[in-house]
Amino acid sequence: MDMETVSQFLMGHQQPSWDFFNATNTSGPLRFLAALDQNDGSLVLPLLILLPFLLFSLFRYYANSAVVLTYNDDPASICLFNQRTGKEHTENLIDYIRKKCPSLSDPARGATFKPTMWMTSGHLQTAYAAYRDFNSVYKIPYERELLSTPDGGTVSIDWAPSVKTMPADDTPTLVLLHGLTGGSHESYIRALVETMTKDHGYRCVVFNARACANTELTSAQLYCGSWTEDLRMVVKHIRKTLPESKLMSVGFSLGANILMNYMGEEGDQCEFLGAMSVGNPFDLMGTCLAIERGWLGSKIYSPAMGGNLRRIFMKHTKWFENSEIVDVDLVLRGRSIRDFDDAVTRRIFKYRTVHEYYRMASSSQRLLDIKRPFLCLNALDDPIAVSECLPRDEVKNNPFGLLATTARGGHLGWFEGFWSQKRWCTKPLAEFCIALFEADRRPVSRTPSNKPKVVATEVSTLEDKNITPESHIVRDIKTLKDMNHGGATTKPLRNKMTVEQQHTQKASSSSSSSQHVDRQPVERRKKNTLQAIRPFTRKSFLATLLPLIIYYIMKRR
């Protein structure tokens, strides 16, 4: 083919024919189709049979999403106890999790989420999780216990199995926190409870917040994303009831935000061996703005969540009818979740504006203070806990943190399977929980220092940088009663440093950053680049070949 012929094709003065392709040295898909044109048509039927499989393969390639892990370059070490030899040893936390949790690390063994064919969208996954009836599955026989709070409120905890069925012993226990206006009846709660209790023999306790899961409201206070006192009271009660049992916790959506706030406040004194955060919004301010920015968020998601909150509020209006803090008529006029938080939440918890509540209740500011291993599981197409608010830097700078993301999954969805849908997220959550439980199976009293010894840090922590662990303070109503002002804008507490210390800290930070760059060799960067290019090349080739095959089949017909 000469340049004059090419220019004729480009100018549109001449159209290529199959005879032209046969006469030239054309190769690739066009040559393949030209050869098919010389056939008597016997290959058309096999191509029609092959086409659905090709389309399905392309769909799977597009829809499947592998787990992507984000963690600190120098993670902490977890303390392991060998029951056979009676000796302790330490292991890198991330290496241990990779070995014990294939659903997070090995794509061949489950570290790839394969959504249901007709639920590849995050919106569809979210809607299915909200409106599908799961009463026929995950049937858990709970035993409820009511607890009174110091201010006269009431929370409930649901035991599975019941205390009568499994008396107090050293069986490890998982504490679960539900999402906004949820409870122990939620399908994502019951799915994990069934796996942990029936399949693995552990104990589970579901913490139901005030006025949730048919828990009667007995005081003029609900719950919010920054209020951790109820959870702290529940943990103390569980520890008193199960003195020998090691504890872990998992939170979903708003419950995950409360759990991460609690973990950061407790620091190295936390009773939990570790924690798992699922569908956590992390940044309530950013999440609110992102939801209100889109049409679906402002017209569907926000009014739906606000409506759920209003329904709970209207069941207990007797506590707020004569209140000087909450205006019931203003609550009824509200439509969005922001309207409810502005009319109720921020007023009950003494925040001056709703944005102040969102900023101070965000758990992203607490992640650096957590001193226990924690897993954060989020979907990038989550329309509620949006991906732009994920605390990647905070996780990278905490040696105890691990962030796992999937491209698809929606908000608390992760449904896979065609005829019978199951949540994919249940398996990695159970694996992470069991991994920490099995690291040291001794009861609490036989663990050194009578504490659940889990990790030993190998890297510098915040204290080494002259920053106190309590760098952020959650609003406490008890403290506010003794203050003349709101005190919501409490600034981070930092030790005073001299000019010489500041120069020394800058020098050490610059040297550490240069060492971080040196840890990334050229070969590794090239490998990562090639891994990023290969999928694009494969997809481009398939995307080019498919239209040509379809065009040829239509032409033959």
PDB file of N, CA and C in Angstrom, residues 427-483:
ATOM      1  N   LYS A 427     -17.138 -12.305  54.082  1.00  0.00           N
ATOM      2  CA  LYS A 427     -15.993 -13.215  54.159  1.00  0.00           C
ATOM      3  C   LYS A 427     -14.709 -12.508  54.582  1.00  0.00           C
ATOM      4  N   PRO A 428     -14.287 -11.399  53.944  1.00  0.00           N
ATOM      5  CA  PRO A 428     -13.069 -10.734  54.417  1.00  0.00           C
ATOM      6  C   PRO A 428     -13.182 -10.188  55.832  1.00  0.00           C
ATOM      7  N   LEU A 429     -14.378  -9.736  56.231  1.00  0.00           N
ATOM      8  CA  LEU A 429     -14.544  -9.248  57.599  1.00  0.00           C
ATOM      9  C   LEU A 429     -14.358 -10.386  58.601  1.00  0.00           C
ATOM     10  N   ALA A 430     -14.938 -11.542  58.311  1.00  0.00           N
ATOM     11  CA  ALA A 430     -14.794 -12.693  59.199  1.00  0.00           C
ATOM     12  C   ALA A 430     -13.340 -13.154  59.247  1.00  0.00           C
ATOM     13  N   GLU A 431     -12.658 -13.156  58.117  1.00  0.00           N
ATOM     14  CA  GLU A 431     -11.251 -13.584  58.081  1.00  0.00           C
ATOM     15  C   GLU A 431     -10.369 -12.652  58.909  1.00  0.00           C
ATOM     16  N   PHE A 432     -10.585 -11.349  58.801  1.00  0.00           N
ATOM     17  CA  PHE A 432      -9.780 -10.392  59.564  1.00  0.00           C
ATOM     18  C   PHE A 432     -10.035 -10.552  61.058  1.00  0.00           C
ATOM     19  N   CYS A 433     -11.295 -10.707  61.432  1.00  0.00           N
ATOM     20  CA  CYS A 433     -11.645 -10.873  62.842  1.00  0.00           C
ATOM     21  C   CYS A 433     -11.036 -12.147  63.408  1.00  0.00           C
ATOM     22  N   ILE A 434     -11.170 -13.250  62.693  1.00  0.00           N
ATOM     23  CA  ILE A 434     -10.641 -14.534  63.168  1.00  0.00           C
ATOM     24  C   ILE A 434      -9.121 -14.497  63.236  1.00  0.00           C
ATOM     25  N   ALA A 435      -8.486 -13.812  62.310  1.00  0.00           N
ATOM     26  CA  ALA A 435      -7.027 -13.720  62.314  1.00  0.00           C
ATOM     27  C   ALA A 435      -6.516 -13.078  63.606  1.00  0.00           C
ATOM     28  N   LEU A 436      -7.176 -12.019  64.050  1.00  0.00           N
ATOM     29  CA  LEU A 436      -6.741 -11.367  65.290  1.00  0.00           C
ATOM     30  C   LEU A 436      -7.121 -12.198  66.513  1.00  0.00           C
ATOM     31  N   PHE A 437      -8.263 -12.860  66.468  1.00  0.00           N
ATOM     32  CA  PHE A 437      -8.640 -13.735  67.580  1.00  0.00           C
ATOM     33  C   PHE A 437      -7.657 -14.900  67.735  1.00  0.00           C
ATOM     34  N   GLU A 438      -7.246 -15.487  66.610  1.00  0.00           N
ATOM     35  CA  GLU A 438      -6.399 -16.672  66.651  1.00  0.00           C
ATOM     36  C   GLU A 438      -4.925 -16.346  66.850  1.00  0.00           C
ATOM     37  N   ALA A 439      -4.557 -15.078  66.801  1.00  0.00           N
ATOM     38  CA  ALA A 439      -3.153 -14.722  66.998  1.00  0.00           C
ATOM     39  C   ALA A 439      -2.670 -15.131  68.390  1.00  0.00           C
ATOM     40  N   ASP A 440      -3.518 -14.980  69.372  1.00  0.00           N
ATOM     41  CA  ASP A 440      -3.192 -15.377  70.748  1.00  0.00           C
ATOM     42  C   ASP A 440      -4.486 -15.856  71.392  1.00  0.00           C
ATOM     43  N   ARG A 441      -4.645 -17.163  71.525  1.00  0.00           N
ATOM     44  CA  ARG A 441      -5.900 -17.744  71.993  1.00  0.00           C
ATOM     45  C   ARG A 441      -5.991 -17.834  73.512  1.00  0.00           C
ATOM     46  N   ARG A 442      -5.012 -17.324  74.213  1.00  0.00           N
ATOM     47  CA  ARG A 442      -5.078 -17.355  75.669  1.00  0.00           C
ATOM     48  C   ARG A 442      -6.152 -16.398  76.173  1.00  0.00           C
ATOM     49  N   PRO A 443      -6.823 -16.734  77.265  1.00  0.00           N
ATOM     50  CA  PRO A 443      -7.803 -15.800  77.844  1.00  0.00           C
ATOM     51  C   PRO A 443      -7.115 -14.552  78.370  1.00  0.00           C
ATOM     52  N   VAL A 444      -7.920 -13.573  78.733  1.00  0.00           N
ATOM     53  CA  VAL A 444      -7.374 -12.279  79.142  1.00  0.00           C
ATOM     54  C   VAL A 444      -6.473 -12.417  80.369  1.00  0.00           C
ATOM     55  N   SER A 445      -6.858 -13.238  81.358  1.00  0.00           N
ATOM     56  CA  SER A 445      -6.083 -13.353  82.590  1.00  0.00           C
ATOM     57  C   SER A 445      -4.714 -13.986  82.367  1.00  0.00           C
ATOM     58  N   ARG A 446      -4.565 -14.761  81.313  1.00  0.00           N
ATOM     59  CA  ARG A 446      -3.289 -15.419  81.033  1.00  0.00           C
ATOM     60  C   ARG A 446      -2.447 -14.659  80.016  1.00  0.00           C
ATOM     61  N   THR A 447      -2.996 -13.559  79.520  1.00  0.00           N
ATOM     62  CA  THR A 447      -2.227 -12.705  78.628  1.00  0.00           C
ATOM     63  C   THR A 447      -1.347 -11.791  79.470  1.00  0.00           C
ATOM     64  N   PRO A 448      -0.091 -11.563  79.100  1.00  0.00           N
ATOM     65  CA  PRO A 448       0.799 -10.707  79.900  1.00  0.00           C
ATOM     66  C   PRO A 448       0.156  -9.375  80.256  1.00  0.00           C
ATOM     67  N   SER A 449       0.326  -8.982  81.501  1.00  0.00           N
ATOM     68  CA  SER A 449      -0.181  -7.720  82.059  1.00  0.00           C
ATOM     69  C   SER A 449      -1.704  -7.696  82.102  1.00  0.00           C
ATOM     70  N   ASN A 450      -2.346  -8.897  81.995  1.00  0.00           N
ATOM     71  CA  ASN A 450      -3.799  -8.989  82.020  1.00  0.00           C
ATOM     72  C   ASN A 450      -4.457  -8.084  80.985  1.00  0.00           C
ATOM     73  N   LYS A 451      -3.717  -7.795  79.925  1.00  0.00           N
ATOM     74  CA  LYS A 451      -4.242  -6.979  78.841  1.00  0.00           C
ATOM     75  C   LYS A 451      -4.166  -7.778  77.550  1.00  0.00           C
ATOM     76  N   PRO A 452      -5.069  -7.552  76.632  1.00  0.00           N
ATOM     77  CA  PRO A 452      -5.004  -8.253  75.356  1.00  0.00           C
ATOM     78  C   PRO A 452      -3.835  -7.745  74.524  1.00  0.00           C
ATOM     79  N   LYS A 453      -2.660  -8.304  74.755  1.00  0.00           N
ATOM     80  CA  LYS A 453      -1.453  -7.862  74.075  1.00  0.00           C
ATOM     81  C   LYS A 453      -1.539  -8.223  72.597  1.00  0.00           C
ATOM     82  N   VAL A 454      -1.541  -7.214  71.760  1.00  0.00           N
ATOM     83  CA  VAL A 454      -1.745  -7.469  70.345  1.00  0.00           C
ATOM     84  C   VAL A 454      -0.540  -7.073  69.517  1.00  0.00           C
ATOM     85  N   VAL A 455      -0.076  -5.860  69.680  1.00  0.00           N
ATOM     86  CA  VAL A 455       0.944  -5.369  68.778  1.00  0.00           C
ATOM     87  C   VAL A 455       2.060  -4.687  69.547  1.00  0.00           C
ATOM     88  N   ALA A 456       3.193  -4.605  68.908  1.00  0.00           N
ATOM     89  CA  ALA A 456       4.328  -3.856  69.416  1.00  0.00           C
ATOM     90  C   ALA A 456       4.827  -2.973  68.292  1.00  0.00           C
ATOM     91  N   THR A 457       4.764  -1.681  68.480  1.00  0.00           N
ATOM     92  CA  THR A 457       5.093  -0.758  67.417  1.00  0.00           C
ATOM     93  C   THR A 457       6.577  -0.776  67.119  1.00  0.00           C
ATOM     94  N   GLU A 458       6.910  -0.740  65.823  1.00  0.00           N
ATOM     95  CA  GLU A 458       8.301  -0.731  65.395  1.00  0.00           C
ATOM     96  C   GLU A 458       8.721   0.613  64.829  1.00  0.00           C
ATOM     97  N   VAL A 459       7.763   1.547  64.704  1.00  0.00           N
ATOM     98  CA  VAL A 459       8.061   2.811  64.074  1.00  0.00           C
ATOM     99  C   VAL A 459       7.764   3.938  65.040  1.00  0.00           C
ATOM    100  N   SER A 460       8.181   5.135  64.668  1.00  0.00           N
ATOM    101  CA  SER A 460       7.927   6.292  65.505  1.00  0.00           C
ATOM    102  C   SER A 460       6.447   6.611  65.515  1.00  0.00           C
ATOM    103  N   THR A 461       5.935   7.015  66.654  1.00  0.00           N
ATOM    104  CA  THR A 461       4.528   7.350  66.802  1.00  0.00           C
ATOM    105  C   THR A 461       4.373   8.848  66.958  1.00  0.00           C
ATOM    106  N   LEU A 462       3.151   9.283  67.211  1.00  0.00           N
ATOM    107  CA  LEU A 462       2.895  10.713  67.316  1.00  0.00           C
ATOM    108  C   LEU A 462       3.632  11.336  68.485  1.00  0.00           C
ATOM    109  N   GLU A 463       3.828  10.549  69.575  1.00  0.00           N
ATOM    110  CA  GLU A 463       4.512  11.123  70.724  1.00  0.00           C
ATOM    111  C   GLU A 463       5.947  11.504  70.384  1.00  0.00           C
ATOM    112  N   ASP A 464       6.565  10.770  69.437  1.00  0.00           N
ATOM    113  CA  ASP A 464       7.929  11.089  69.054  1.00  0.00           C
ATOM    114  C   ASP A 464       8.013  12.401  68.294  1.00  0.00           C
ATOM    115  N   LYS A 465       6.867  12.892  67.807  1.00  0.00           N
ATOM    116  CA  LYS A 465       6.852  14.126  67.048  1.00  0.00           C
ATOM    117  C   LYS A 465       6.292  15.274  67.881  1.00  0.00           C
ATOM    118  N   ASN A 466       6.336  15.125  69.205  1.00  0.00           N
ATOM    119  CA  ASN A 466       5.891  16.172  70.115  1.00  0.00           C
ATOM    120  C   ASN A 466       4.430  16.555  69.901  1.00  0.00           C
ATOM    121  N   ILE A 467       3.610  15.546  69.563  1.00  0.00           N
ATOM    122  CA  ILE A 467       2.172  15.756  69.422  1.00  0.00           C
ATOM    123  C   ILE A 467       1.481  14.810  70.387  1.00  0.00           C
ATOM    124  N   THR A 468       0.636  15.323  71.223  1.00  0.00           N
ATOM    125  CA  THR A 468      -0.043  14.478  72.200  1.00  0.00           C
ATOM    126  C   THR A 468      -1.039  13.578  71.500  1.00  0.00           C
ATOM    127  N   PRO A 469      -1.286  12.365  72.037  1.00  0.00           N
ATOM    128  CA  PRO A 469      -2.276  11.486  71.418  1.00  0.00           C
ATOM    129  C   PRO A 469      -3.664  12.105  71.390  1.00  0.00           C
ATOM    130  N   GLU A 470      -3.972  12.935  72.376  1.00  0.00           N
ATOM    131  CA  GLU A 470      -5.291  13.558  72.419  1.00  0.00           C
ATOM    132  C   GLU A 470      -5.276  14.842  71.600  1.00  0.00           C
ATOM    133  N   SER A 471      -4.844  14.733  70.333  1.00  0.00           N
ATOM    134  CA  SER A 471      -4.718  15.929  69.514  1.00  0.00           C
ATOM    135  C   SER A 471      -6.064  16.481  69.089  1.00  0.00           C
ATOM    136  N   HIS A 472      -7.111  15.673  69.207  1.00  0.00           N
ATOM    137  CA  HIS A 472      -8.459  16.133  68.902  1.00  0.00           C
ATOM    138  C   HIS A 472      -9.391  15.655  70.002  1.00  0.00           C
ATOM    139  N   ILE A 473     -10.304  16.497  70.409  1.00  0.00           N
ATOM    140  CA  ILE A 473     -11.177  16.180  71.539  1.00  0.00           C
ATOM    141  C   ILE A 473     -12.622  16.172  71.076  1.00  0.00           C
ATOM    142  N   VAL A 474     -13.314  15.070  71.341  1.00  0.00           N
ATOM    143  CA  VAL A 474     -14.739  14.997  71.027  1.00  0.00           C
ATOM    144  C   VAL A 474     -15.527  15.743  72.081  1.00  0.00           C
ATOM    145  N   ARG A 475     -16.549  16.427  71.653  1.00  0.00           N
ATOM    146  CA  ARG A 475     -17.388  17.192  72.579  1.00  0.00           C
ATOM    147  C   ARG A 475     -18.020  16.270  73.615  1.00  0.00           C
ATOM    148  N   ASP A 476     -17.915  16.646  74.874  1.00  0.00           N
ATOM    149  CA  ASP A 476     -18.482  15.885  75.983  1.00  0.00           C
ATOM    150  C   ASP A 476     -19.507  16.761  76.693  1.00  0.00           C
ATOM    151  N   ILE A 477     -20.746  16.295  76.753  1.00  0.00           N
ATOM    152  CA  ILE A 477     -21.810  17.101  77.364  1.00  0.00           C
ATOM    153  C   ILE A 477     -21.521  17.361  78.834  1.00  0.00           C
ATOM    154  N   LYS A 478     -20.914  16.389  79.527  1.00  0.00           N
ATOM    155  CA  LYS A 478     -20.611  16.589  80.944  1.00  0.00           C
ATOM    156  C   LYS A 478     -19.665  17.765  81.121  1.00  0.00           C
ATOM    157  N   THR A 479     -18.670  17.870  80.246  1.00  0.00           N
ATOM    158  CA  THR A 479     -17.715  18.968  80.341  1.00  0.00           C
ATOM    159  C   THR A 479     -18.381  20.293  79.998  1.00  0.00           C
ATOM    160  N   LEU A 480     -19.311  20.267  79.046  1.00  0.00           N
ATOM    161  CA  LEU A 480     -19.943  21.513  78.607  1.00  0.00           C
ATOM    162  C   LEU A 480     -20.770  22.151  79.709  1.00  0.00           C
ATOM    163  N   LYS A 481     -21.287  21.341  80.616  1.00  0.00           N
ATOM    164  CA  LYS A 481     -22.114  21.897  81.690  1.00  0.00           C
ATOM    165  C   LYS A 481     -21.302  22.797  82.616  1.00  0.00           C
ATOM    166  N   ASP A 482     -19.990  22.544  82.660  1.00  0.00           N
ATOM    167  CA  ASP A 482     -19.135  23.343  83.529  1.00  0.00           C
ATOM    168  C   ASP A 482     -18.456  24.479  82.776  1.00  0.00           C
ATOM    169  N   MET A 483     -18.850  24.696  81.517  1.00  0.00           N
ATOM    170  CA  MET A 483     -18.200  25.719  80.707  1.00  0.00           C
ATOM    171  C   MET A 483     -19.199  26.815  80.383  1.00  0.00           C
TER     172      MET A 483
END
